[in-house]
CSV table of C-alpha atoms and ligand atoms in Angstrom, one decimal:
chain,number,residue,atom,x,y,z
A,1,UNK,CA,0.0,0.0,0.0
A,2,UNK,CA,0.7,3.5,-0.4
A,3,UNK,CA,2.9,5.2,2.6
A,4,UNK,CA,0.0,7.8,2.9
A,5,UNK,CA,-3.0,7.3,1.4
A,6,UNK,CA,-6.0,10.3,1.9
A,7,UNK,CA,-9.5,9.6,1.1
A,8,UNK,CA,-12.5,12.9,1.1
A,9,UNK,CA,-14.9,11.4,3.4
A,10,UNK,CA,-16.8,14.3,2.9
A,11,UNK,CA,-16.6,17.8,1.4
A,12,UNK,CA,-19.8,19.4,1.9
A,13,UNK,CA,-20.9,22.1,3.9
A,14,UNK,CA,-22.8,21.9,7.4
A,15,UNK,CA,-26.0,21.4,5.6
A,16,UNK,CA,-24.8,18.6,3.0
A,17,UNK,CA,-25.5,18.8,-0.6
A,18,UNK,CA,-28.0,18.1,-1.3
A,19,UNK,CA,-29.9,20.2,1.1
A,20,UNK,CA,-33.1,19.2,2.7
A,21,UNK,CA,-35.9,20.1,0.6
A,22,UNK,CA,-34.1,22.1,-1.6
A,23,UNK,CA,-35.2,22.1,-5.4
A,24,UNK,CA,-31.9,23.8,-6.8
A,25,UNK,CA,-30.3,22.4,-10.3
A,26,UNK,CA,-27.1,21.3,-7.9
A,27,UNK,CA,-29.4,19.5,-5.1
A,28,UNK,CA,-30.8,18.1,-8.2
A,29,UNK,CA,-27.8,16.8,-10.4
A,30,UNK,CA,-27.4,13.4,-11.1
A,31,UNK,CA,-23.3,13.5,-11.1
A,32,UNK,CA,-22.2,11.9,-7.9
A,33,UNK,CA,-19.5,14.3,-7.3
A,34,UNK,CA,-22.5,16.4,-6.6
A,35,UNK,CA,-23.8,14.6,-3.7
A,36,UNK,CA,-21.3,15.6,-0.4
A,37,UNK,CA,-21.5,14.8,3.3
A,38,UNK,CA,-19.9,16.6,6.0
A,39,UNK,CA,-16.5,17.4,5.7
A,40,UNK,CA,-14.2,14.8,7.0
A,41,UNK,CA,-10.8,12.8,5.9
A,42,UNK,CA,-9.6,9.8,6.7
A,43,UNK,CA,-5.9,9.1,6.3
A,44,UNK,CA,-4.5,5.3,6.3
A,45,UNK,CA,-0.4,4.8,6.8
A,46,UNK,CA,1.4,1.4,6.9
A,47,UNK,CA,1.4,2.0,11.1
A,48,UNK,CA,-1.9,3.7,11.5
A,49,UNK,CA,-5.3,5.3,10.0
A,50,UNK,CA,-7.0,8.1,11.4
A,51,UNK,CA,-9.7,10.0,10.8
A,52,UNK,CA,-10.0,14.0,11.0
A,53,UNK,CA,-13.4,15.0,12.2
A,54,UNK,CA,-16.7,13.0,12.8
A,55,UNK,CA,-19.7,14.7,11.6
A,56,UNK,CA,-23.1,13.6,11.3
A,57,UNK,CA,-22.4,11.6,8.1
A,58,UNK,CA,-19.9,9.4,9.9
A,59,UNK,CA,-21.1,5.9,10.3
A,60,UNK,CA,-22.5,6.1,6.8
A,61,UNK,CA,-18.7,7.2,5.6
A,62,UNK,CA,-16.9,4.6,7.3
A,63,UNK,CA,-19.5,2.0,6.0
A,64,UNK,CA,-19.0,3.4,2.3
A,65,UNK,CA,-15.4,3.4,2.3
A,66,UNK,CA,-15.0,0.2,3.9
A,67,UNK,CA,-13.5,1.9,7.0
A,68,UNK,CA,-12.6,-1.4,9.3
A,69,UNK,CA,-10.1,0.4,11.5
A,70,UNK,CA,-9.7,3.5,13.1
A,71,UNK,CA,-6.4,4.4,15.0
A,72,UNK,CA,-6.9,7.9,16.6
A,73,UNK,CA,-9.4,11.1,16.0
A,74,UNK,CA,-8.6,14.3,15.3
A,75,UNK,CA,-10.8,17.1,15.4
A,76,UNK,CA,-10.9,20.6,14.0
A,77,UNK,CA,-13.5,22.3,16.1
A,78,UNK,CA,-16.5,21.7,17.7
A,79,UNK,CA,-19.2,22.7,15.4
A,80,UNK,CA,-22.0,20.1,15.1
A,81,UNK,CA,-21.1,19.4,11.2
A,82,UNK,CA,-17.6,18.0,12.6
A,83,UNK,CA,-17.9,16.5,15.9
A,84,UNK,CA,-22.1,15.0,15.6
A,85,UNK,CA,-21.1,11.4,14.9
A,86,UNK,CA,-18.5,11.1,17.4
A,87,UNK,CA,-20.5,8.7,19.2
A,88,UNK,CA,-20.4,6.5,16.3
A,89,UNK,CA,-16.4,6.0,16.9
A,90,UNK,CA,-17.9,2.9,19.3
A,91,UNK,CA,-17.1,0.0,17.0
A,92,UNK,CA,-13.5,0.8,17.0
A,93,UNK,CA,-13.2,1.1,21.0
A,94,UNK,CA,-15.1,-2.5,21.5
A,95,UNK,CA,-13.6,-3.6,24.6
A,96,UNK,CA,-13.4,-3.4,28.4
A,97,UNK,CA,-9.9,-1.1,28.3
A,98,UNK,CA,-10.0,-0.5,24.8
A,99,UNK,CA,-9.7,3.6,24.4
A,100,UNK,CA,-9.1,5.8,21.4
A,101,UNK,CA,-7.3,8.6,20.9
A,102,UNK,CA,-8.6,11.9,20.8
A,103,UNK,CA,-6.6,14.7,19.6
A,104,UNK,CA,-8.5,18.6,19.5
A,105,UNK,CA,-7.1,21.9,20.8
A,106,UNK,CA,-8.0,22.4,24.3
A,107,UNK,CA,-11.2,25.0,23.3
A,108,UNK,CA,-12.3,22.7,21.2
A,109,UNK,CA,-11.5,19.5,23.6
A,110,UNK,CA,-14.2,21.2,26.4
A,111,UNK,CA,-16.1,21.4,23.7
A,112,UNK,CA,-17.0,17.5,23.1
A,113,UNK,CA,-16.5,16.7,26.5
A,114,UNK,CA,-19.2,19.1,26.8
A,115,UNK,CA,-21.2,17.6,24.2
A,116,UNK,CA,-20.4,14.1,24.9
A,117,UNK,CA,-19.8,14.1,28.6
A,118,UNK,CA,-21.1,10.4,29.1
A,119,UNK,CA,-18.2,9.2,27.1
A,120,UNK,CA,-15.9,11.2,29.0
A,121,UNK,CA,-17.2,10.5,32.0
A,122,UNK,CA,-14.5,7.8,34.3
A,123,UNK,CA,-18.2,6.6,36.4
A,124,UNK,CA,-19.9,5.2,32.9
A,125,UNK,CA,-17.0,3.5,31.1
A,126,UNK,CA,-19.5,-0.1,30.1
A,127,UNK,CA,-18.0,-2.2,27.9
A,128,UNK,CA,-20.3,-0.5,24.9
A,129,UNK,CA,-19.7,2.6,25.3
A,130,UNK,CA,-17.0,4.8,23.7
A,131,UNK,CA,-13.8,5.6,25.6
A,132,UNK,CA,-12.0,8.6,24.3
A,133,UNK,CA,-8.7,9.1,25.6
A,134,UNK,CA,-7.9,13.1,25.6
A,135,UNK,CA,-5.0,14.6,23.8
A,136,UNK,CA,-4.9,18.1,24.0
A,137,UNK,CA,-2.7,19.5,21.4
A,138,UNK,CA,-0.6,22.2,22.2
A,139,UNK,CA,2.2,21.4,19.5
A,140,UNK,CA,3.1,19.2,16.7
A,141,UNK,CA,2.8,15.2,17.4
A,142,UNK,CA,3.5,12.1,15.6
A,143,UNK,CA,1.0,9.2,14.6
A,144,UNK,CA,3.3,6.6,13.8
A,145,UNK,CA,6.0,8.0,11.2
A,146,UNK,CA,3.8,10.7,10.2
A,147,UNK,CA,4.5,14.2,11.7
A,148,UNK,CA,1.3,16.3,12.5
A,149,UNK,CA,1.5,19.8,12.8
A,150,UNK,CA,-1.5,21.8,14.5
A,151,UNK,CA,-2.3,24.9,12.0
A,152,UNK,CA,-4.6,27.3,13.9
A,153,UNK,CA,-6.7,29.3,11.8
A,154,UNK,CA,-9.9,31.9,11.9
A,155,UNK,CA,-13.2,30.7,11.0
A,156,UNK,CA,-15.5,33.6,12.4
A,157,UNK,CA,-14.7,34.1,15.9
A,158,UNK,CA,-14.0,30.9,16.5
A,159,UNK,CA,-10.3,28.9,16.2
A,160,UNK,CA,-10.2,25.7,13.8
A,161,UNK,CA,-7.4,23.4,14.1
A,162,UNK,CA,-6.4,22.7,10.4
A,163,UNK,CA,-3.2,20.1,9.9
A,164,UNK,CA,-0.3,19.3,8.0
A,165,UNK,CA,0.7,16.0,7.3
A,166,UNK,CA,4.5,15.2,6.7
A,167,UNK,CA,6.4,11.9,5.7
A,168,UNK,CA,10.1,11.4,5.0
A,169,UNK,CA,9.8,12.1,1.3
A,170,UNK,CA,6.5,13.1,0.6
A,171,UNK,CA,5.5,16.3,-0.1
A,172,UNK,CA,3.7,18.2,3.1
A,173,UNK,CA,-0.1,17.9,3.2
A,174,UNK,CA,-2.6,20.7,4.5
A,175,UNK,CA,-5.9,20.7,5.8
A,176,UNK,CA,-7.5,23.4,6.7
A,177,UNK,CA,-11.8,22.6,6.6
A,178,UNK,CA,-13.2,25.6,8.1
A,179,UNK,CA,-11.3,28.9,7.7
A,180,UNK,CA,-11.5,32.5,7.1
A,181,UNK,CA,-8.2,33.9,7.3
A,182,UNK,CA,-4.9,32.4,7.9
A,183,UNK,CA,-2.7,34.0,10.6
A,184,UNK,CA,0.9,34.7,9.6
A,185,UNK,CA,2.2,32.2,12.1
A,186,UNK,CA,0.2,30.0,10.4
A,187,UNK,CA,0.9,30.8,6.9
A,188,UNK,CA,4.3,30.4,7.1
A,189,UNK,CA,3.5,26.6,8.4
A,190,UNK,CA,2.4,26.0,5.2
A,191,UNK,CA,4.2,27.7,2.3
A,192,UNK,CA,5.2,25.8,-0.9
A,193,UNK,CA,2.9,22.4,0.9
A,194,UNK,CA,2.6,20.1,-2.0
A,195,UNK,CA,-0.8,19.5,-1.3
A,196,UNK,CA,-3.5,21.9,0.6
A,197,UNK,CA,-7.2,20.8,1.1
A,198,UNK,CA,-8.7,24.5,1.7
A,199,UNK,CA,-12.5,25.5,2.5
A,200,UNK,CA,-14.5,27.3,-0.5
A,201,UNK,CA,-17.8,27.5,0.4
A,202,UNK,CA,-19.3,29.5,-2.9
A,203,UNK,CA,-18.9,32.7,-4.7
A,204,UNK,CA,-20.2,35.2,-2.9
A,205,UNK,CA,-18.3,35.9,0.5
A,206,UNK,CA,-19.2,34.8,4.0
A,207,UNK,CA,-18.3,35.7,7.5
A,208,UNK,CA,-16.8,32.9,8.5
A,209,UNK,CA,-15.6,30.8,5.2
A,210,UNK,CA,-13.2,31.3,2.5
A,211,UNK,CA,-15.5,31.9,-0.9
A,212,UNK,CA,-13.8,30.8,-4.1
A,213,UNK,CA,-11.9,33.4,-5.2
A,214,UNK,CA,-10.1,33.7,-1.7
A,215,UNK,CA,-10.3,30.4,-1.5
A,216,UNK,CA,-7.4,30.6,-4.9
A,217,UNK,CA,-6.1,33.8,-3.1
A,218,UNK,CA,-4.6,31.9,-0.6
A,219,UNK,CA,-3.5,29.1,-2.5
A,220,UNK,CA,-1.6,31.0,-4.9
A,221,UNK,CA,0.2,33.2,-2.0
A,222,UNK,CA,0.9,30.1,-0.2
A,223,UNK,CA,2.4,28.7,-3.5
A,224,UNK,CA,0.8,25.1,-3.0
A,225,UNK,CA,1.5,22.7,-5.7
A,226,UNK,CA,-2.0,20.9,-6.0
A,227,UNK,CA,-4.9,22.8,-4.4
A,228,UNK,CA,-8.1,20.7,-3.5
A,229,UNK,CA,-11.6,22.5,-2.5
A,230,UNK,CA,-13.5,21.3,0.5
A,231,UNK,CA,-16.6,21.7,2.8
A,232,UNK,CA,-18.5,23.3,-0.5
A,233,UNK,CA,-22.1,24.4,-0.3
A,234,UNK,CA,-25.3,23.8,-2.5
A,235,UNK,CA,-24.4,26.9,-4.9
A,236,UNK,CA,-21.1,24.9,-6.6
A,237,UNK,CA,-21.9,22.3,-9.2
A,238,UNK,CA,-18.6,19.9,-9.1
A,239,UNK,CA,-18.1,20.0,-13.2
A,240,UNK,CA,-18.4,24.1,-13.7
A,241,UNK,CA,-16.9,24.9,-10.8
A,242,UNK,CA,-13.9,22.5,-12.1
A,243,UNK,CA,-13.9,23.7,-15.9
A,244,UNK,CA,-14.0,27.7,-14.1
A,245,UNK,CA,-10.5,27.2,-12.1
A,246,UNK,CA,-7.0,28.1,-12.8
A,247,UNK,CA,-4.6,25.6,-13.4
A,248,UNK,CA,-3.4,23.5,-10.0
A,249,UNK,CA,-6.7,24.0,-8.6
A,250,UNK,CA,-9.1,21.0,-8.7
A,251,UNK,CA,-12.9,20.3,-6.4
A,252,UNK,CA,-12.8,17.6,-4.0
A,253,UNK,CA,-15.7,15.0,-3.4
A,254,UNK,CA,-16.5,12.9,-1.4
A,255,UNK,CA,-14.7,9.2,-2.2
A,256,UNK,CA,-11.7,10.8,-4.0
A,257,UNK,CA,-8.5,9.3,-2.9
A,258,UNK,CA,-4.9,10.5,-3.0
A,259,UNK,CA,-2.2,8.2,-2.9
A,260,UNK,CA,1.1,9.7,-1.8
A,261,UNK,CA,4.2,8.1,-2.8
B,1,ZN,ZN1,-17.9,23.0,9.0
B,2,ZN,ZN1,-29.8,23.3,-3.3
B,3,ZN,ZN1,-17.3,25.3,11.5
């Protein structure tokens, strides 16, 4: 297999494409590319797989890709379109002591043990039940051989936790799911990345997402060889939006897999 193999779990927005009820041509199509869950990735190594963010859309994800094994969780924030199906990390914790890794920023940390305070709770660990074992991050940390780097970033007033993925000889890989500017500190993380995986939520901007054509502003300053768009909303149709981009700038969907070599 691969040494690092990244699969789009999901790229829509918090709504999903298609939307609930909606009647538009894109909630509509008929191309599959066109049809995106939460936003979530799910990365598989030769050590270990983990999976970054688990939205609503999670058990249907892992049972789509064929997701048998899951090593570690890492979470960007703690909105409800990234941290909804967290509950459905149970399968991979099946055992009396058997825990899972958990690795979020402290803010967003209190968040699910907030939200999922059974599971973090030491008086209720049943053999059935999840048992998350906390890692706050407070600075780069290895899974296996692969070195994670924590990439802050603001998404409205709150702080997202993007990543970037580096192996001994592969070129650096960025995520960054939910994010409206990119502090300098950060930016400077990720300059010349081979690959970056960047929010674009539509055209027209929004207070708390990259739209398109920042979206290709920051790629380009940044330098990134390949570009990928992510956590996309019910106004971007996969094909135009694809034919309408500049050169090292592609759409994500949900199902695509890189294989780094
Ligand atoms: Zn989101
Ligand atoms: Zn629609
Ligand atoms: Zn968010």
């Amino acid at each position: 297999m691969a040494p690092f193999e990244l699969t789009f779990l999901g790229t829509g927005t918090s709504l999903g494409v298609p939307m609930i009820g909606c009647a538009c041509p894109v909630c509509q199509s008929s191309d599959p590319r066109d049809r995106r869950d939460r936003s979530s990735i799910f990365i598989r190594t030769p050590e270990l797989c983990w999976v970054v963010d688990t939205g609503p859309d999670f058990r249907h994800q892992c049972l789509r890709n064929h997701i048998s094994r899951v090593d570690a969780v890492l979470i960007t924030h703690s909105h409800s379109d990234h941290i909804m199906g967290f509950d459905d990390l149970r399968p991979f914790t099946f055992g009396e002591e058997a825990r899972i890794p958990v690795y979020a920023s402290p803010a967003t940390m209190a968040g699910l043990r907030h939200t999922f305070s059974f599971a973090f709770d030491e008086q209720n660990r049943y053999a059935g039940y999840l048992k998350p074992e906390p890692f706050e991050i407070t600075g780069p940390f290895h899974l296996g051989r692969t070195l994670i780097t924590p990439l802050p970033v603001q998404h409205g007033r709150v702080v997202t936790t993007g990543f970037r993925f580096d192996r001994e000889g592969m070129p650096a890989v960025v995520y960054l799911p939910d994010c409206k500017s990119i502090p300098d500190t950060t930016r400077d993380l990720i300059l010349d990345c081979g690959i970056l995986i960047i929010d674009a939520l539509r055209h027209r901007t929004h207070p708390t997402h990259l739209s398109v054509e920042e979206a290709i502003a920051v790629a380009r300053d940044v330098r990134a060889g390949q570009t990928y768009f992510t956590h996309l909303c019910h106004d971007l149709g996969h094909a135009a939006l694809e034919a309408s981009l500049p050169p090292g700038i592609r759409v994500g969907y949900d199902g695509l897999v890189l294989s780094m070599d």
